[in-house]
Amino acid sequence: MSWALVGMAGTAALGLHLLGADAAGSLRSMTAALVVLAVGGSVTPTGNVSAFGLEGAAARTAVDIAPLGVGLVGALLLGFFFLRSLRSAGREIPGTELAVRAVSVLVLFLVTLGGLAWAGHDVITIDGAGLGLDRVPGNDLPGGIADRLPGELGGLLPDRISDLVDAKATVGFSVDTGTSLVSGAAWAAGVLAIALLASRGTPLPRGWDAVHRVLRPASSALVAVLVMAVAAGLAAAGYAAAGDERPGRVLGAALLGAPNGVWLALPLGLFVPWQGRATGALVEVLPSPVDALLSGGDERPLSVGRLAELDGRVWLLVVAVLVMMLYAGVLAAVRTPREDLSRPGYAGQCAVALGTVTGLGLPLLVWWAGVSADASVSVLGFDAIGAGLVLSGNVPLALLLGVGWGAAAGAAGALLACAAGAEGSRAARLALPDGEGDRTYPDLAYVPGPYRPSPSYRPGGAADGTNPYLRPVREVGDAGRVGPGTPGRAGAAAPPSPEEGPPPPGVPGRGRK
């Protein structure tokens, strides 16, 4: 559990440093706040601006965005160490023991998260004198610009510059501890549930055989494909950073937000509709042609069709996502044991499994990848600076499309695996019936059916001369050769025949006199 939070903090700190955010405030506080945001916590920015002699100007800011790059690192580490502690439990684990282990992990996680919530507070002060305006001669603009301004504006401007020198702006942020702890508990519980569902080698309580055989192969396939897509996004970001003037900013943004962009594109490629708007400086962070479609103050629909009207290459996203889903179907099929099902029945089973898992996972991706960020500085009711980005997907439609696409991919993948003869070839030991798959050598001794003895470890037969016990016994000759075809000493007595019985006690080789 501690390694998960260490990994999250390290990822957040590295991303903020690459972005240059540590130049504006405390890296420790920003890292703690970012980790809290990654697990679904709440960070409330606050501000107070005093400028031009006006008091009471407030900074209104609302942020609801999770850096999924930080959350993904924590989820992978938390799931890995939790599952590793369960592998020694055997084929089954009691439900009470599993619950106790999970609750203990949640308690420790929340205790540590509470410490991060306490540390995630900071205030940044911007001093007008630090901008160098106090060094303007006579508080006038250079080049006598004020003298050339019309009317009273030229006379008022120098005085206002002197007021700007005394301007103070404090912008801070604080973590809502109660909300963050509740969201963190839900996040950690969800991570443990997904890890248990996707891990094919971890024991479960008795009676969960259907989960081993049906749901776990499909879940592990979908999770593997999602992680692979994020890795591809990071690779693309590395390629883009190599030709950028500021590669650190590109890598920092990818480290923190690559899953945000990838997991937004996947539902979009499966035709899940989105709604969004972007204003101010946040328009620049959107890729083309999304920035052109969402720029403006009103909310607009975001879909593959509308993006393709601006750039026809967007259809390649649909092709890539469909190939990814087909790969998930094939991967699920090779991990699902076929048992005694016919080919259509096996394809139907894989379709139901992957359709169920995708129907639950796609709405979760849409909810996680949603963005809501608005910031403005208001002076006497007038917005001087404004920036905003809102993206939200249709969760109910994502559920329906997830079931449909998952079922189609599961059936197609199963048929391809059957055509290649690879169905069930990578099934985990726990997905097989009791006793089957517990031992891996030799295979013939442990297949279903009557008992079959294991093959010998050395070649058999008398022809190769490797096993003397399989050679016929020869009779004693005049030269004193005895035994099963092996040379003996001269004069050695032959072994008694079955009719004579064992030799009497006395000198070896001589009968009793």
Coordinates of C-alpha atoms in Angstrom, one line a residue:
M1 CA 0.0 0.0 0.0
S2 CA 2.8 2.4 0.9
W3 CA 4.5 1.7 -2.4
A4 CA 1.4 2.7 -4.2
L5 CA 1.4 6.2 -2.6
V6 CA 5.1 6.5 -3.0
G7 CA 4.7 5.8 -6.7
M8 CA 1.9 8.3 -7.1
A9 CA 3.8 11.0 -5.2
G10 CA 6.9 10.4 -7.4
T11 CA 4.9 10.5 -10.6
A12 CA 3.1 13.7 -9.5
A13 CA 6.3 15.4 -8.4
L14 CA 8.2 14.5 -11.6
G15 CA 5.3 15.7 -13.8
L16 CA 5.0 19.0 -12.0
H17 CA 8.7 19.5 -12.2
L18 CA 8.8 18.9 -15.9
L19 CA 5.9 21.3 -16.3
G20 CA 7.8 23.9 -14.4
A21 CA 5.1 24.3 -11.7
D22 CA 7.6 24.1 -8.9
A23 CA 8.8 27.6 -9.8
A24 CA 5.5 29.1 -8.8
G25 CA 4.9 27.3 -5.4
S26 CA 5.8 24.6 -3.0
L27 CA 6.3 21.3 -4.9
R28 CA 5.5 19.3 -1.7
S29 CA 2.1 20.9 -1.3
M30 CA 1.2 20.7 -5.0
T31 CA 2.3 17.0 -5.1
A32 CA 0.1 16.2 -2.1
A33 CA -2.9 18.0 -3.7
L34 CA -2.3 16.3 -7.0
V35 CA -2.3 12.8 -5.4
V36 CA -5.6 13.7 -3.6
L37 CA -7.1 14.7 -6.9
A38 CA -5.9 11.5 -8.5
V39 CA -8.0 9.4 -6.1
G40 CA -11.1 11.5 -6.6
G41 CA -10.5 14.0 -3.9
S42 CA -11.5 17.6 -3.8
V43 CA -9.1 20.6 -4.0
T44 CA -10.6 24.0 -3.6
P45 CA -8.5 26.9 -5.0
T46 CA -9.1 30.3 -3.3
G47 CA -7.9 33.8 -4.1
N48 CA -8.0 37.4 -3.1
V49 CA -6.9 40.2 -5.5
S50 CA -6.3 43.8 -4.5
A51 CA -5.5 46.1 -7.4
F52 CA -6.0 49.6 -8.5
G53 CA -7.2 50.5 -5.0
L54 CA -10.2 48.3 -5.3
E55 CA -10.8 45.8 -2.5
G56 CA -12.9 42.7 -2.4
A57 CA -12.0 41.4 -5.9
A58 CA -12.2 37.6 -5.7
A59 CA -10.8 34.7 -7.7
R60 CA -13.5 32.3 -8.5
T61 CA -12.2 28.9 -9.4
A62 CA -13.6 25.4 -9.6
V63 CA -11.6 22.4 -10.6
D64 CA -12.8 18.9 -11.2
I65 CA -10.2 16.9 -13.1
A66 CA -8.3 13.8 -12.1
P67 CA -4.7 13.3 -13.3
L68 CA -5.2 9.8 -14.4
G69 CA -1.5 9.2 -15.0
V70 CA -0.9 9.5 -11.3
G71 CA -4.0 7.4 -10.5
L72 CA -3.0 4.7 -12.9
V73 CA 0.5 4.3 -11.3
G74 CA -1.1 4.0 -7.9
A75 CA -3.8 1.5 -9.1
L76 CA -1.2 -0.8 -10.7
L77 CA 1.1 -0.8 -7.6
L78 CA -1.8 -1.1 -5.1
G79 CA -3.3 -4.0 -7.1
F80 CA 0.0 -5.8 -7.6
F81 CA 1.1 -5.8 -3.9
F82 CA -2.4 -6.7 -2.7
L83 CA -2.7 -9.7 -5.1
R84 CA 0.8 -10.9 -4.3
S85 CA -0.1 -11.3 -0.7
L86 CA -3.0 -13.6 -1.7
R87 CA -1.2 -16.0 -4.0
S88 CA 0.1 -18.1 -1.1
A89 CA -3.4 -18.9 0.1
G90 CA -3.9 -21.9 -2.2
R91 CA -6.7 -22.6 -4.7
E92 CA -9.4 -21.0 -2.5
I93 CA -9.4 -18.4 0.2
P94 CA -12.2 -17.9 2.9
G95 CA -14.4 -15.0 2.3
T96 CA -13.8 -13.6 5.8
E97 CA -10.0 -13.7 5.3
L98 CA -10.3 -11.9 2.0
A99 CA -12.5 -9.2 3.5
V100 CA -10.2 -8.7 6.5
R101 CA -7.2 -8.3 4.1
A102 CA -9.1 -5.8 1.9
V103 CA -10.3 -3.7 4.9
S104 CA -6.9 -3.5 6.4
V105 CA -5.5 -2.2 3.1
L106 CA -8.2 0.4 2.9
V107 CA -7.7 1.6 6.5
L108 CA -3.9 2.0 5.9
F109 CA -4.6 3.8 2.6
L110 CA -7.0 6.2 4.2
V111 CA -4.6 7.0 7.1
T112 CA -1.9 7.9 4.6
L113 CA -4.3 9.8 2.4
G114 CA -5.4 11.9 5.5
G115 CA -1.7 12.9 5.9
L116 CA -1.6 14.0 2.3
A117 CA -4.8 16.0 2.7
W118 CA -3.3 17.8 5.6
A119 CA -0.2 18.6 3.6
G120 CA -2.0 19.7 0.5
H121 CA -2.4 23.4 1.4
D122 CA -0.5 26.3 0.0
V123 CA -0.7 30.0 -0.8
I124 CA 1.0 31.7 -3.6
T125 CA 1.5 35.5 -3.4
I126 CA 2.1 37.7 -6.5
D127 CA 3.7 41.0 -5.6
G128 CA 3.3 43.8 -8.2
A129 CA 6.6 45.3 -7.1
G130 CA 8.3 42.1 -8.0
L131 CA 7.2 42.6 -11.7
G132 CA 9.7 45.5 -12.0
L133 CA 7.0 48.2 -12.5
D134 CA 8.4 50.3 -9.7
R135 CA 11.5 50.9 -11.9
V136 CA 9.5 52.7 -14.6
P137 CA 10.8 56.3 -14.6
G138 CA 8.2 58.7 -13.3
N139 CA 5.7 55.8 -13.2
D140 CA 5.2 56.5 -16.9
L141 CA 5.2 54.1 -19.8
P142 CA 8.4 54.0 -21.9
G143 CA 8.6 56.1 -25.0
G144 CA 6.0 58.6 -23.8
I145 CA 3.2 56.4 -24.8
A146 CA 0.8 58.0 -22.2
D147 CA 1.3 61.4 -23.8
R148 CA 0.0 60.1 -27.2
L149 CA -3.2 58.5 -25.7
P150 CA -6.4 60.5 -26.3
G151 CA -8.4 62.4 -23.7
E152 CA -8.1 61.6 -20.0
L153 CA -6.8 58.1 -20.6
G154 CA -3.3 59.4 -21.0
G155 CA -3.4 61.2 -17.8
L156 CA -4.9 58.4 -15.8
L157 CA -2.7 55.7 -17.0
P158 CA 0.5 56.7 -15.1
D159 CA -1.4 56.9 -11.9
R160 CA -2.9 53.5 -12.4
I161 CA 0.6 52.1 -13.0
S162 CA 1.7 53.4 -9.6
D163 CA -1.3 51.6 -8.1
L164 CA -0.4 48.4 -9.9
V165 CA 3.0 48.5 -8.2
D166 CA 1.1 48.1 -4.8
A167 CA -1.1 45.4 -6.2
K168 CA -1.2 42.1 -4.2
A169 CA -2.6 38.8 -5.4
T170 CA -2.8 35.7 -3.2
V171 CA -3.9 32.5 -4.9
G172 CA -4.1 29.4 -2.7
F173 CA -5.6 25.9 -2.6
S174 CA -6.8 23.7 0.1
V175 CA -7.9 20.0 0.3
D176 CA -11.4 19.2 1.5
T177 CA -10.4 16.4 3.9
G178 CA -13.8 14.8 4.4
T179 CA -14.8 14.6 0.8
S180 CA -11.3 13.4 -0.2
L181 CA -11.3 10.6 2.4
V182 CA -14.7 9.3 1.2
S183 CA -13.6 9.5 -2.5
G184 CA -10.3 7.9 -1.7
A185 CA -12.0 5.0 0.1
A186 CA -14.3 4.4 -2.9
W187 CA -11.3 4.7 -5.3
A188 CA -9.2 2.2 -3.4
A189 CA -12.1 -0.2 -3.0
G190 CA -12.8 0.0 -6.8
V191 CA -9.1 -0.7 -7.5
L192 CA -9.1 -3.8 -5.3
A193 CA -12.3 -5.1 -6.9
I194 CA -10.9 -4.6 -10.4
A195 CA -7.6 -6.2 -9.5
L196 CA -9.4 -9.3 -8.1
L197 CA -11.6 -9.5 -11.1
A198 CA -8.7 -9.2 -13.6
S199 CA -6.1 -11.4 -11.8
R200 CA -6.4 -14.9 -13.2
G201 CA -4.0 -16.5 -10.7
T202 CA -5.4 -15.2 -7.4
P203 CA -7.7 -17.4 -5.3
L204 CA -11.3 -16.5 -4.6
P205 CA -13.8 -17.9 -2.1
R206 CA -15.4 -21.2 -2.7
G207 CA -18.3 -21.2 -5.2
W208 CA -16.8 -18.5 -7.5
D209 CA -15.8 -21.0 -10.3
A210 CA -17.8 -19.1 -12.9
V211 CA -15.7 -16.0 -12.2
H212 CA -12.6 -18.0 -12.8
R213 CA -13.8 -19.6 -16.0
V214 CA -15.8 -16.7 -17.6
L215 CA -15.4 -13.2 -16.2
R216 CA -11.7 -13.2 -15.3
P217 CA -10.4 -14.0 -18.8
A218 CA -12.5 -11.2 -20.3
S219 CA -11.6 -8.7 -17.5
S220 CA -7.9 -9.4 -17.7
A221 CA -8.0 -9.0 -21.5
L222 CA -9.8 -5.7 -21.4
V223 CA -7.5 -4.3 -18.6
A224 CA -4.4 -5.4 -20.6
V225 CA -5.6 -3.6 -23.7
L226 CA -6.4 -0.4 -21.8
V227 CA -2.9 -0.4 -20.2
M228 CA -1.4 -1.1 -23.6
A229 CA -3.2 1.8 -25.1
V230 CA -1.8 4.1 -22.4
A231 CA 1.7 2.8 -23.1
A232 CA 1.2 3.6 -26.8
G233 CA 0.1 7.2 -25.9
L234 CA 3.2 7.7 -23.8
A235 CA 5.3 6.4 -26.7
A236 CA 3.6 8.9 -29.0
A237 CA 4.3 11.7 -26.5
G238 CA 7.9 10.8 -26.3
Y239 CA 8.2 11.0 -30.1
A240 CA 6.5 14.4 -30.1
A241 CA 8.8 15.6 -27.3
A242 CA 11.9 14.7 -29.4
G243 CA 11.0 17.4 -31.9
D244 CA 9.5 20.0 -29.5
E245 CA 11.3 23.1 -28.3
R246 CA 10.3 22.4 -24.7
P247 CA 10.3 18.6 -24.4
G248 CA 10.0 18.7 -20.6
R249 CA 6.5 20.3 -20.8
V250 CA 5.4 17.7 -23.3
L251 CA 6.7 14.8 -21.2
G252 CA 5.3 16.3 -18.0
A253 CA 1.9 16.7 -19.5
A254 CA 1.9 13.2 -20.9
L255 CA 3.1 11.7 -17.5
L256 CA 0.2 13.3 -15.7
G257 CA -2.5 13.2 -18.4
A258 CA -1.8 10.6 -21.0
P259 CA -4.6 8.3 -19.7
N260 CA -7.0 11.2 -19.7
G261 CA -6.5 11.7 -23.5
V262 CA -6.3 8.0 -24.4
W263 CA -9.4 7.0 -22.3
L264 CA -11.3 9.9 -23.8
A265 CA -10.4 8.8 -27.3
L266 CA -11.4 5.2 -26.8
P267 CA -15.1 5.8 -26.1
L268 CA -15.1 8.5 -28.8
G269 CA -13.9 5.9 -31.3
L270 CA -16.7 3.6 -30.2
F271 CA -19.2 6.4 -31.1
V272 CA -20.0 7.5 -27.6
P273 CA -21.2 11.1 -27.9
W274 CA -19.6 13.9 -25.8
Q275 CA -20.5 17.4 -24.9
G276 CA -17.9 20.1 -24.4
R277 CA -16.7 23.7 -24.5
A278 CA -13.4 25.4 -24.1
T279 CA -12.5 29.0 -23.5
G280 CA -9.4 31.1 -22.9
A281 CA -6.0 29.6 -22.6
L282 CA -7.3 26.1 -22.1
V283 CA -8.2 25.9 -25.8
E284 CA -4.5 25.6 -26.6
V285 CA -4.1 22.4 -24.6
L286 CA -6.6 20.5 -26.8
P287 CA -5.4 18.6 -29.9
S288 CA -6.5 19.5 -33.4
P289 CA -9.3 19.5 -34.5
V290 CA -10.9 19.3 -31.1
D291 CA -9.8 22.8 -30.3
A292 CA -11.5 24.2 -33.4
L293 CA -14.7 22.4 -32.6
L294 CA -15.0 23.3 -28.9
S295 CA -13.6 26.8 -29.0
G296 CA -16.2 29.4 -28.0
G297 CA -18.4 30.0 -25.0
D298 CA -21.3 27.7 -25.7
E299 CA -21.4 23.9 -25.2
R300 CA -21.2 21.9 -28.4
P301 CA -21.6 18.2 -29.3
L302 CA -18.3 16.3 -29.8
S303 CA -18.5 13.2 -32.0
V304 CA -16.4 11.3 -34.5
G305 CA -18.6 12.5 -37.4
R306 CA -18.3 16.2 -36.5
L307 CA -14.5 15.9 -36.0
A308 CA -14.2 14.1 -39.4
E309 CA -15.8 17.1 -41.1
L310 CA -12.8 19.1 -40.0
D311 CA -10.2 16.4 -40.5
G312 CA -10.9 13.2 -42.4
R313 CA -8.0 11.4 -40.6
V314 CA -10.2 11.1 -37.5
W315 CA -11.7 7.9 -39.0
L316 CA -8.4 6.2 -38.4
L317 CA -9.3 6.5 -34.7
V318 CA -12.3 4.3 -35.2
V319 CA -10.2 1.7 -37.1
A320 CA -7.6 1.6 -34.3
V321 CA -10.2 1.2 -31.6
L322 CA -12.0 -1.6 -33.4
V323 CA -8.7 -3.4 -33.9
M324 CA -8.0 -3.0 -30.2
M325 CA -11.4 -4.5 -29.3
L326 CA -10.8 -7.4 -31.6
Y327 CA -7.5 -8.1 -30.0
A328 CA -9.2 -8.0 -26.6
G329 CA -11.7 -10.6 -27.9
V330 CA -8.9 -12.9 -29.1
L331 CA -7.0 -12.5 -25.9
A332 CA -10.1 -13.3 -23.9
A333 CA -10.7 -16.4 -26.0
V334 CA -7.3 -17.9 -25.6
R335 CA -7.6 -17.4 -21.8
T336 CA -11.1 -19.0 -21.6
P337 CA -11.3 -22.8 -21.3
R338 CA -13.6 -24.3 -23.9
E339 CA -14.6 -27.4 -21.9
D340 CA -17.3 -29.4 -23.8
L341 CA -18.9 -26.5 -25.6
S342 CA -19.5 -26.4 -29.4
R343 CA -17.9 -23.7 -31.4
P344 CA -21.1 -21.5 -31.5
G345 CA -21.7 -22.1 -27.8
Y346 CA -18.1 -21.2 -27.0
A347 CA -18.4 -18.0 -29.1
G348 CA -21.6 -17.1 -27.3
Q349 CA -20.0 -17.6 -23.9
C350 CA -17.1 -15.3 -24.8
A351 CA -19.5 -12.7 -26.3
V352 CA -21.5 -12.6 -23.1
A353 CA -18.4 -12.4 -20.9
L354 CA -16.7 -9.6 -22.9
G355 CA -20.0 -7.8 -23.5
T356 CA -20.7 -7.7 -19.7
V357 CA -17.2 -6.5 -18.8
T358 CA -17.1 -3.8 -21.5
G359 CA -20.6 -2.7 -20.7
L360 CA -19.3 -2.0 -17.1
G361 CA -15.9 -0.6 -18.1
L362 CA -16.8 1.8 -20.8
P363 CA -19.1 4.0 -18.7
L364 CA -16.4 4.0 -16.0
L365 CA -13.9 5.3 -18.6
V366 CA -16.3 8.0 -19.7
W367 CA -16.9 9.1 -16.1
W368 CA -13.1 9.1 -15.3
A369 CA -12.1 11.0 -18.4
G370 CA -14.6 13.8 -17.9
V371 CA -13.2 17.2 -17.3
S372 CA -14.6 20.3 -15.6
A373 CA -12.2 23.2 -15.0
D374 CA -13.2 26.9 -14.9
A375 CA -11.2 29.8 -13.7
S376 CA -11.7 33.5 -13.8
V377 CA -10.6 36.6 -12.0
S378 CA -13.6 39.0 -11.4
V379 CA -13.2 42.7 -10.7
L380 CA -16.4 44.5 -9.8
G381 CA -18.4 41.9 -11.8
F382 CA -16.2 42.1 -14.9
D383 CA -14.2 39.0 -15.9
A384 CA -10.7 40.1 -16.6
I385 CA -9.2 36.7 -17.2
G386 CA -11.1 33.6 -18.2
A387 CA -10.4 30.1 -19.0
G388 CA -12.5 27.0 -19.0
L389 CA -12.7 23.4 -20.2
V390 CA -15.7 21.1 -19.8
L391 CA -16.0 17.6 -21.3
S392 CA -18.7 15.1 -20.4
G393 CA -19.8 11.9 -22.1
N394 CA -23.2 10.2 -22.3
V395 CA -22.8 7.5 -19.6
P396 CA -26.1 5.5 -20.3
L397 CA -25.3 5.3 -24.0
A398 CA -21.8 4.3 -23.2
L399 CA -23.3 1.3 -21.3
L400 CA -25.3 0.2 -24.2
L401 CA -22.5 0.6 -26.8
G402 CA -20.1 -1.1 -24.4
V403 CA -22.3 -4.2 -24.3
G404 CA -22.8 -4.3 -28.0
W405 CA -19.2 -3.7 -29.0
G406 CA -17.9 -6.1 -26.3
A407 CA -20.2 -8.9 -27.4
A408 CA -19.3 -8.5 -31.1
A409 CA -15.6 -8.5 -30.2
G410 CA -15.9 -11.5 -27.9
A411 CA -17.7 -13.6 -30.5
A412 CA -15.3 -12.6 -33.4
G413 CA -12.3 -13.2 -31.2
A414 CA -13.6 -16.7 -30.1
L415 CA -14.2 -17.7 -33.7
L416 CA -10.7 -16.6 -34.8
A417 CA -9.2 -18.4 -31.8
C418 CA -11.1 -21.6 -32.7
A419 CA -10.0 -21.3 -36.4
A420 CA -6.4 -21.1 -35.2
G421 CA -6.9 -23.9 -32.7
A422 CA -5.8 -21.6 -29.8
E423 CA -9.0 -21.5 -27.8
G424 CA -8.3 -22.0 -24.1
S425 CA -4.6 -22.5 -24.7
R426 CA -3.6 -19.9 -22.2
A427 CA -6.3 -20.7 -19.6
A428 CA -5.1 -20.2 -16.0
R429 CA -4.9 -23.1 -13.6
L430 CA -7.8 -21.8 -11.4
A431 CA -10.1 -21.7 -14.5
L432 CA -9.7 -25.5 -15.0
P433 CA -11.7 -28.1 -13.1
D434 CA -10.3 -29.3 -9.7
G435 CA -7.1 -31.3 -10.1
E436 CA -6.6 -30.4 -13.7
G437 CA -3.7 -28.1 -14.3
D438 CA -2.3 -28.4 -10.7
R439 CA 0.8 -30.2 -12.2
T440 CA 2.4 -29.4 -15.5
Y441 CA 4.5 -32.4 -16.1
P442 CA 3.8 -34.8 -17.7
D443 CA 0.6 -33.7 -19.4
L444 CA -0.7 -37.1 -20.3
A445 CA -1.0 -38.2 -16.7
Y446 CA -3.4 -35.5 -15.7
V447 CA -5.9 -35.1 -18.5
P448 CA -9.5 -36.0 -17.7
G449 CA -10.4 -39.7 -17.8
P450 CA -9.2 -43.0 -16.2
Y451 CA -5.8 -43.2 -14.5
R452 CA -2.9 -43.1 -16.8
P453 CA 0.6 -43.8 -15.4
S454 CA 3.3 -41.2 -16.1
P455 CA 5.8 -42.0 -18.8
S456 CA 9.2 -43.2 -17.7
Y457 CA 12.0 -40.8 -17.4
R458 CA 14.4 -43.0 -19.4
P459 CA 13.9 -44.7 -22.7
G460 CA 12.4 -48.2 -22.3
G461 CA 12.9 -51.4 -24.2
A462 CA 15.7 -53.9 -24.4
A463 CA 17.0 -52.9 -27.8
D464 CA 18.8 -49.8 -26.6
G465 CA 20.4 -51.5 -23.6
T466 CA 19.7 -48.7 -21.2
N467 CA 17.4 -50.6 -18.7
P468 CA 18.9 -54.0 -17.6
Y469 CA 15.7 -55.0 -15.9
L470 CA 13.8 -55.1 -19.2
R471 CA 16.2 -57.5 -20.8
P472 CA 15.4 -61.3 -20.8
V473 CA 17.2 -63.6 -18.3
R474 CA 19.7 -65.9 -19.9
E475 CA 20.6 -69.3 -18.7
V476 CA 24.0 -70.0 -17.3
G477 CA 26.5 -71.1 -19.8
D478 CA 29.8 -73.0 -19.4
A479 CA 31.7 -69.7 -19.4
G480 CA 29.9 -68.7 -16.2
R481 CA 27.7 -65.9 -17.8
V482 CA 24.8 -65.3 -15.5
G483 CA 22.0 -62.8 -15.0
P484 CA 20.1 -60.7 -17.4
G485 CA 22.7 -60.7 -20.2
T486 CA 25.5 -59.1 -18.1
P487 CA 28.9 -60.7 -17.7
G488 CA 29.5 -62.4 -14.4
R489 CA 32.5 -63.9 -12.7
A490 CA 33.8 -67.3 -13.7
G491 CA 32.4 -70.0 -11.6
A492 CA 29.6 -68.0 -10.2
A493 CA 26.5 -70.0 -9.5
A494 CA 23.4 -69.5 -11.5
P495 CA 20.4 -68.2 -9.7
P496 CA 18.0 -71.0 -8.6
S497 CA 15.1 -71.7 -10.8
P498 CA 11.6 -71.1 -9.4
E499 CA 11.1 -74.8 -8.9
E500 CA 14.2 -75.2 -6.7
G501 CA 13.5 -72.4 -4.4
P502 CA 16.1 -70.3 -2.6
P503 CA 19.5 -71.8 -1.8
P504 CA 20.1 -73.2 1.7
P505 CA 22.2 -71.2 4.1
G506 CA 25.9 -71.8 4.1
V507 CA 28.7 -71.0 1.8
P508 CA 27.5 -68.9 -1.1
G509 CA 27.2 -70.9 -4.2
R510 CA 27.2 -74.3 -2.4
G511 CA 24.4 -76.4 -1.2
R512 CA 24.1 -77.8 2.4
K513 CA 25.9 -81.1 2.8

